[in-house]
Amino acid sequence: QENLVQSGAEVGKPGASVKVSCKASGYTFTAYYIHWVRQAPGQGLQWMGWVNPDSGGTTYAQKFQGRLTMTRDMSINTAYMELTGLNSDDTAIYFCARQLLPDYYMDLWGKGTTVTVSS
Amino acid sequence: DTVMTQTPLSSPVTLGQPASISCRSSQSLVHSDGNTYLSWLHQRPGQPPRLLIYKISRRFSGVPDRISGSGAGTDFTLHISRVEADDVGVYYCMQLTHFPYTFGQGTKLEIK
């Protein structure tokens, strides 16, 4: 059963950092890019970037440049998204999703991780 | 950034009747490789998005054939031929041709 399992809810103070994990199972981890997409309460979807689990290469949306780091650990089939300098606008559900190259679509999504920024 | 504009934002539909959602992009979504990377996603409350359609009109595995996609260039449409109760939720178009990838605002489908 192909699956992406995300880590649990996080609460962070303004200015702090958060790191969310996304563990892949049931498929070859290195064959698919992992994307991160977030959704603020009651809002739409916002793409943040992707990590190539094979090479570790990344591409980030410019909006998050300097605050966002995506990494992976091939030994445990897990991708990570770390966001620093948290502010209230970062309160959202963060989803990971996979993409099989060379095609461009996201066919499997994690259930989401709620990140709340609060003092 | 490529702006994706969906209409309508809300669509009350009678069970068994058709529904359609439009998505317009601020620039052509034809990729340099000749493909058009326009997807449609469906999200129910409290759940992650689910892929329905990719590359304008290709139905993803398990998606019923009463759901279809059409369009080209900058104008795209999602069609549901006969709405069922399971179809309620929010539908998003998404472009994966230009960085950053972007989504439409979402269209809420509800039953009358």
mmCIF file of C-alpha atoms in Angstrom:
data_model
loop_
_atom_site.group_PDB
_atom_site.id
_atom_site.type_symbol
_atom_site.label_atom_id
_atom_site.label_comp_id
_atom_site.label_asym_id
_atom_site.label_seq_id
_atom_site.Cartn_x
_atom_site.Cartn_y
_atom_site.Cartn_z
ATOM 1 C CA GLN A 1 0.000 0.000 0.000
ATOM 2 C CA GLU A 2 1.588 3.243 -1.171
ATOM 3 C CA ASN A 3 1.438 5.860 1.532
ATOM 4 C CA LEU A 4 2.888 9.130 2.800
ATOM 5 C CA VAL A 5 2.718 9.429 6.591
ATOM 6 C CA GLN A 6 3.341 12.841 8.102
ATOM 7 C CA SER A 7 4.454 13.796 11.588
ATOM 8 C CA GLY A 8 2.090 15.157 14.192
ATOM 9 C CA ALA A 9 0.811 18.642 14.880
ATOM 10 C CA GLU A 10 3.282 21.330 15.913
ATOM 11 C CA VAL A 11 2.987 24.560 17.839
ATOM 12 C CA GLY A 12 5.692 27.175 17.499
ATOM 13 C CA LYS A 13 6.287 30.675 18.800
ATOM 14 C CA PRO A 14 6.814 33.619 16.474
ATOM 15 C CA GLY A 15 10.403 33.614 15.262
ATOM 16 C CA ALA A 16 10.880 29.907 15.965
ATOM 17 C CA SER A 17 11.354 27.045 13.490
ATOM 18 C CA VAL A 18 9.337 23.947 12.686
ATOM 19 C CA LYS A 19 10.374 20.717 10.976
ATOM 20 C CA VAL A 20 7.771 18.386 9.507
ATOM 21 C CA SER A 21 8.488 14.879 8.248
ATOM 22 C CA CYS A 22 6.886 12.797 5.509
ATOM 23 C CA LYS A 23 7.625 9.053 5.505
ATOM 24 C CA ALA A 24 7.074 7.157 2.274
ATOM 25 C CA SER A 25 6.130 3.497 2.130
ATOM 26 C CA GLY A 26 5.014 0.961 -0.461
ATOM 27 C CA TYR A 27 6.990 2.418 -3.368
ATOM 28 C CA THR A 28 10.542 3.307 -4.388
ATOM 29 C CA PHE A 29 11.252 6.496 -2.457
ATOM 30 C CA THR A 30 13.906 7.783 -4.832
ATOM 31 C CA ALA A 31 11.688 7.465 -7.923
ATOM 32 C CA TYR A 32 9.375 10.357 -7.017
ATOM 33 C CA TYR A 33 9.906 13.991 -6.127
ATOM 34 C CA ILE A 34 8.318 15.113 -2.851
ATOM 35 C CA HIS A 35 6.453 18.425 -2.902
ATOM 36 C CA TRP A 36 5.205 20.495 0.011
ATOM 37 C CA VAL A 37 1.925 22.403 -0.228
ATOM 38 C CA ARG A 38 0.288 24.377 2.549
ATOM 39 C CA GLN A 39 -3.237 25.501 3.300
ATOM 40 C CA ALA A 40 -4.012 28.309 5.737
ATOM 41 C CA PRO A 41 -7.254 27.960 7.750
ATOM 42 C CA GLY A 42 -10.237 28.220 5.421
ATOM 43 C CA GLN A 43 -7.994 29.133 2.505
ATOM 44 C CA GLY A 44 -6.728 27.604 -0.725
ATOM 45 C CA LEU A 45 -3.558 25.700 -1.555
ATOM 46 C CA GLN A 46 -0.068 27.165 -1.862
ATOM 47 C CA TRP A 47 2.878 25.305 -3.387
ATOM 48 C CA MET A 48 6.124 25.688 -1.449
ATOM 49 C CA GLY A 49 8.715 23.612 -3.274
ATOM 50 C CA TRP A 50 10.069 20.128 -3.948
ATOM 51 C CA VAL A 51 12.958 17.878 -3.024
ATOM 52 C CA ASN A 52 14.420 15.168 -5.227
ATOM 53 C CA PRO A 53 14.927 12.237 -2.840
ATOM 54 C CA ASP A 54 17.503 10.694 -5.191
ATOM 55 C CA SER A 55 19.884 13.632 -5.504
ATOM 56 C CA GLY A 56 18.755 15.853 -2.628
ATOM 57 C CA GLY A 57 18.244 18.675 -5.099
ATOM 58 C CA THR A 58 15.564 21.230 -4.267
ATOM 59 C CA THR A 59 13.482 23.995 -5.801
ATOM 60 C CA TYR A 60 11.651 26.487 -3.618
ATOM 61 C CA ALA A 61 9.023 29.106 -4.333
ATOM 62 C CA GLN A 62 10.702 32.511 -4.146
ATOM 63 C CA LYS A 63 8.245 33.576 -1.437
ATOM 64 C CA PHE A 64 9.957 31.169 0.964
ATOM 65 C CA GLN A 65 13.583 31.650 -0.112
ATOM 66 C CA GLY A 66 15.858 31.978 2.899
ATOM 67 C CA ARG A 67 13.325 30.501 5.337
ATOM 68 C CA LEU A 68 12.635 27.091 3.832
ATOM 69 C CA THR A 69 14.784 23.972 3.704
ATOM 70 C CA MET A 70 13.719 20.626 2.279
ATOM 71 C CA THR A 71 15.857 17.578 2.927
ATOM 72 C CA ARG A 72 15.545 13.817 2.853
ATOM 73 C CA ASP A 73 16.968 10.736 4.589
ATOM 74 C CA MET A 74 17.107 7.868 2.098
ATOM 75 C CA SER A 75 17.913 5.335 4.839
ATOM 76 C CA ILE A 76 14.422 5.777 6.319
ATOM 77 C CA ASN A 77 12.498 6.905 3.199
ATOM 78 C CA THR A 78 11.629 10.225 4.793
ATOM 79 C CA ALA A 79 11.463 13.767 3.483
ATOM 80 C CA TYR A 80 11.565 16.846 5.688
ATOM 81 C CA MET A 81 10.359 20.426 5.439
ATOM 82 C CA GLU A 82 11.831 23.003 7.810
ATOM 83 C CA LEU A 83 10.491 26.542 7.993
ATOM 84 C CA THR A 84 12.278 29.176 10.083
ATOM 85 C CA GLY A 85 11.302 32.650 11.260
ATOM 86 C CA LEU A 86 7.696 31.609 11.867
ATOM 87 C CA ASN A 87 4.957 34.232 11.920
ATOM 88 C CA SER A 88 1.187 34.030 12.245
ATOM 89 C CA ASP A 89 0.792 33.759 8.453
ATOM 90 C CA ASP A 90 2.578 30.398 8.620
ATOM 91 C CA THR A 91 -0.279 28.866 10.613
ATOM 92 C CA ALA A 92 -1.530 26.237 8.185
ATOM 93 C CA ILE A 93 -1.857 22.569 7.318
ATOM 94 C CA TYR A 94 1.277 21.400 5.538
ATOM 95 C CA PHE A 95 0.877 18.550 3.020
ATOM 96 C CA CYS A 96 3.545 16.484 1.327
ATOM 97 C CA ALA A 97 2.754 14.982 -2.076
ATOM 98 C CA ARG A 98 4.732 12.928 -4.602
ATOM 99 C CA GLN A 99 5.403 13.457 -8.285
ATOM 100 C CA LEU A 100 6.701 10.809 -10.695
ATOM 101 C CA LEU A 101 9.043 12.188 -13.315
ATOM 102 C CA PRO A 102 8.999 12.819 -16.184
ATOM 103 C CA ASP A 103 5.312 13.547 -15.763
ATOM 104 C CA TYR A 104 3.996 16.531 -13.864
ATOM 105 C CA TYR A 105 1.212 15.741 -11.442
ATOM 106 C CA MET A 106 0.900 14.883 -7.760
ATOM 107 C CA ASP A 107 -0.787 11.544 -7.388
ATOM 108 C CA LEU A 108 -0.366 10.711 -3.698
ATOM 109 C CA TRP A 109 -0.772 13.075 -0.756
ATOM 110 C CA GLY A 110 -0.048 12.856 2.949
ATOM 111 C CA LYS A 111 -2.873 13.586 5.378
ATOM 112 C CA GLY A 112 -1.316 16.880 6.418
ATOM 113 C CA THR A 113 0.403 18.322 9.489
ATOM 114 C CA THR A 114 -1.129 21.246 11.341
ATOM 115 C CA VAL A 115 1.361 23.926 12.308
ATOM 116 C CA THR A 116 0.126 26.641 14.646
ATOM 117 C CA VAL A 117 2.174 29.753 15.328
ATOM 118 C CA SER A 118 1.215 31.294 18.618
ATOM 119 C CA SER A 119 2.921 33.185 21.396
ATOM 120 C CA ASP B 1 3.587 34.094 -11.020
ATOM 121 C CA THR B 2 0.909 32.376 -13.104
ATOM 122 C CA VAL B 3 -2.484 33.375 -11.756
ATOM 123 C CA MET B 4 -5.203 30.725 -11.970
ATOM 124 C CA THR B 5 -8.767 32.061 -11.886
ATOM 125 C CA GLN B 6 -11.660 29.682 -11.271
ATOM 126 C CA THR B 7 -15.340 30.325 -11.878
ATOM 127 C CA PRO B 8 -17.722 29.972 -10.239
ATOM 128 C CA LEU B 9 -16.410 30.043 -6.676
ATOM 129 C CA SER B 10 -19.529 28.272 -5.486
ATOM 130 C CA SER B 11 -21.751 25.880 -7.392
ATOM 131 C CA PRO B 12 -25.005 24.524 -5.971
ATOM 132 C CA VAL B 13 -26.047 21.551 -8.081
ATOM 133 C CA THR B 14 -28.973 19.143 -8.068
ATOM 134 C CA LEU B 15 -28.105 15.462 -7.716
ATOM 135 C CA GLY B 16 -27.962 13.791 -11.106
ATOM 136 C CA GLN B 17 -27.470 17.070 -12.955
ATOM 137 C CA PRO B 18 -24.267 18.143 -14.718
ATOM 138 C CA ALA B 19 -21.738 20.607 -13.333
ATOM 139 C CA SER B 20 -18.771 22.388 -14.824
ATOM 140 C CA ILE B 21 -15.963 24.499 -13.397
ATOM 141 C CA SER B 22 -13.850 26.862 -15.432
ATOM 142 C CA CYS B 23 -10.180 27.653 -14.862
ATOM 143 C CA ARG B 24 -8.297 30.368 -16.708
ATOM 144 C CA SER B 25 -4.532 30.962 -16.484
ATOM 145 C CA SER B 26 -2.769 34.306 -16.847
ATOM 146 C CA GLN B 27 -0.377 32.802 -19.405
ATOM 147 C CA SER B 28 -0.289 29.796 -21.664
ATOM 148 C CA LEU B 29 0.306 26.517 -19.832
ATOM 149 C CA VAL B 30 1.991 24.840 -22.799
ATOM 150 C CA HIS B 31 5.355 23.623 -21.517
ATOM 151 C CA SER B 32 8.539 23.805 -23.594
ATOM 152 C CA ASP B 33 8.227 20.022 -24.023
ATOM 153 C CA GLY B 34 4.847 20.499 -25.758
ATOM 154 C CA ASN B 35 2.716 19.162 -22.907
ATOM 155 C CA THR B 36 0.203 21.184 -20.871
ATOM 156 C CA TYR B 37 0.484 20.444 -17.183
ATOM 157 C CA LEU B 38 -2.937 21.338 -15.869
ATOM 158 C CA SER B 39 -4.400 19.187 -13.108
ATOM 159 C CA TRP B 40 -7.704 19.109 -11.247
ATOM 160 C CA LEU B 41 -7.875 18.151 -7.572
ATOM 161 C CA HIS B 42 -10.807 17.453 -5.246
ATOM 162 C CA GLN B 43 -10.703 18.119 -1.530
ATOM 163 C CA ARG B 44 -13.309 17.043 0.980
ATOM 164 C CA PRO B 45 -13.453 18.736 4.415
ATOM 165 C CA GLY B 46 -10.699 17.533 6.702
ATOM 166 C CA GLN B 47 -8.967 15.542 3.967
ATOM 167 C CA PRO B 48 -5.976 16.131 1.707
ATOM 168 C CA PRO B 49 -6.535 16.966 -1.956
ATOM 169 C CA ARG B 50 -7.018 14.043 -4.316
ATOM 170 C CA LEU B 51 -5.902 13.993 -7.941
ATOM 171 C CA LEU B 52 -8.726 13.686 -10.476
ATOM 172 C CA ILE B 53 -7.339 14.841 -13.822
ATOM 173 C CA TYR B 54 -3.838 15.546 -15.128
ATOM 174 C CA LYS B 55 -2.506 16.953 -18.405
ATOM 175 C CA ILE B 56 -5.861 18.657 -19.058
ATOM 176 C CA SER B 57 -7.930 15.545 -19.708
ATOM 177 C CA ARG B 58 -6.235 12.378 -18.460
ATOM 178 C CA ARG B 59 -8.305 10.719 -15.797
ATOM 179 C CA PHE B 60 -6.307 9.437 -12.831
ATOM 180 C CA SER B 61 -6.671 5.820 -11.709
ATOM 181 C CA GLY B 62 -10.012 5.152 -10.048
ATOM 182 C CA VAL B 63 -11.693 8.369 -11.166
ATOM 183 C CA PRO B 64 -15.124 7.637 -12.688
ATOM 184 C CA ASP B 65 -15.670 8.456 -16.353
ATOM 185 C CA ARG B 66 -18.496 10.877 -15.511
ATOM 186 C CA ILE B 67 -15.645 13.247 -14.521
ATOM 187 C CA SER B 68 -13.664 14.710 -17.407
ATOM 188 C CA GLY B 69 -11.418 17.621 -18.301
ATOM 189 C CA SER B 70 -11.017 19.706 -21.427
ATOM 190 C CA GLY B 71 -9.352 22.845 -22.685
ATOM 191 C CA ALA B 72 -6.131 24.206 -24.121
ATOM 192 C CA GLY B 73 -3.685 27.082 -23.750
ATOM 193 C CA THR B 74 -5.193 29.263 -21.029
ATOM 194 C CA ASP B 75 -8.776 27.991 -20.733
ATOM 195 C CA PHE B 76 -9.745 24.753 -19.068
ATOM 196 C CA THR B 77 -12.898 23.113 -17.790
ATOM 197 C CA LEU B 78 -13.756 20.306 -15.404
ATOM 198 C CA HIS B 79 -16.987 18.510 -16.251
ATOM 199 C CA ILE B 80 -19.099 16.270 -14.040
ATOM 200 C CA SER B 81 -21.831 14.686 -16.150
ATOM 201 C CA ARG B 82 -24.075 13.565 -13.284
ATOM 202 C CA VAL B 83 -23.354 14.929 -9.821
ATOM 203 C CA GLU B 84 -23.415 12.438 -6.963
ATOM 204 C CA ALA B 85 -23.444 13.123 -3.221
ATOM 205 C CA ASP B 86 -19.792 12.030 -3.023
ATOM 206 C CA ASP B 87 -18.767 14.901 -5.306
ATOM 207 C CA VAL B 88 -19.269 17.629 -2.700
ATOM 208 C CA GLY B 89 -16.201 19.516 -1.620
ATOM 209 C CA VAL B 90 -13.772 21.994 -3.142
ATOM 210 C CA TYR B 91 -12.240 21.596 -6.579
ATOM 211 C CA TYR B 92 -8.899 23.166 -7.475
ATOM 212 C CA CYS B 93 -7.127 23.549 -10.779
ATOM 213 C CA MET B 94 -3.352 23.538 -10.589
ATOM 214 C CA GLN B 95 -0.658 24.374 -13.126
ATOM 215 C CA LEU B 96 2.723 22.631 -13.092
ATOM 216 C CA THR B 97 4.147 24.242 -16.219
ATOM 217 C CA HIS B 98 5.664 27.391 -14.731
ATOM 218 C CA PHE B 99 7.491 27.971 -11.430
ATOM 219 C CA PRO B 100 6.134 28.551 -8.910
ATOM 220 C CA TYR B 101 3.375 26.023 -9.370
ATOM 221 C CA THR B 102 0.051 27.678 -8.590
ATOM 222 C CA PHE B 103 -3.533 26.773 -7.777
ATOM 223 C CA GLY B 104 -6.902 28.305 -8.491
ATOM 224 C CA GLN B 105 -8.845 29.751 -5.544
ATOM 225 C CA GLY B 106 -11.073 26.698 -5.390
ATOM 226 C CA THR B 107 -14.714 26.066 -6.316
ATOM 227 C CA LYS B 108 -17.058 24.751 -3.672
ATOM 228 C CA LEU B 109 -19.525 22.211 -5.026
ATOM 229 C CA GLU B 110 -22.590 21.694 -2.906
ATOM 230 C CA ILE B 111 -25.877 19.900 -3.352
ATOM 231 C CA LYS B 112 -29.038 22.007 -3.657
#
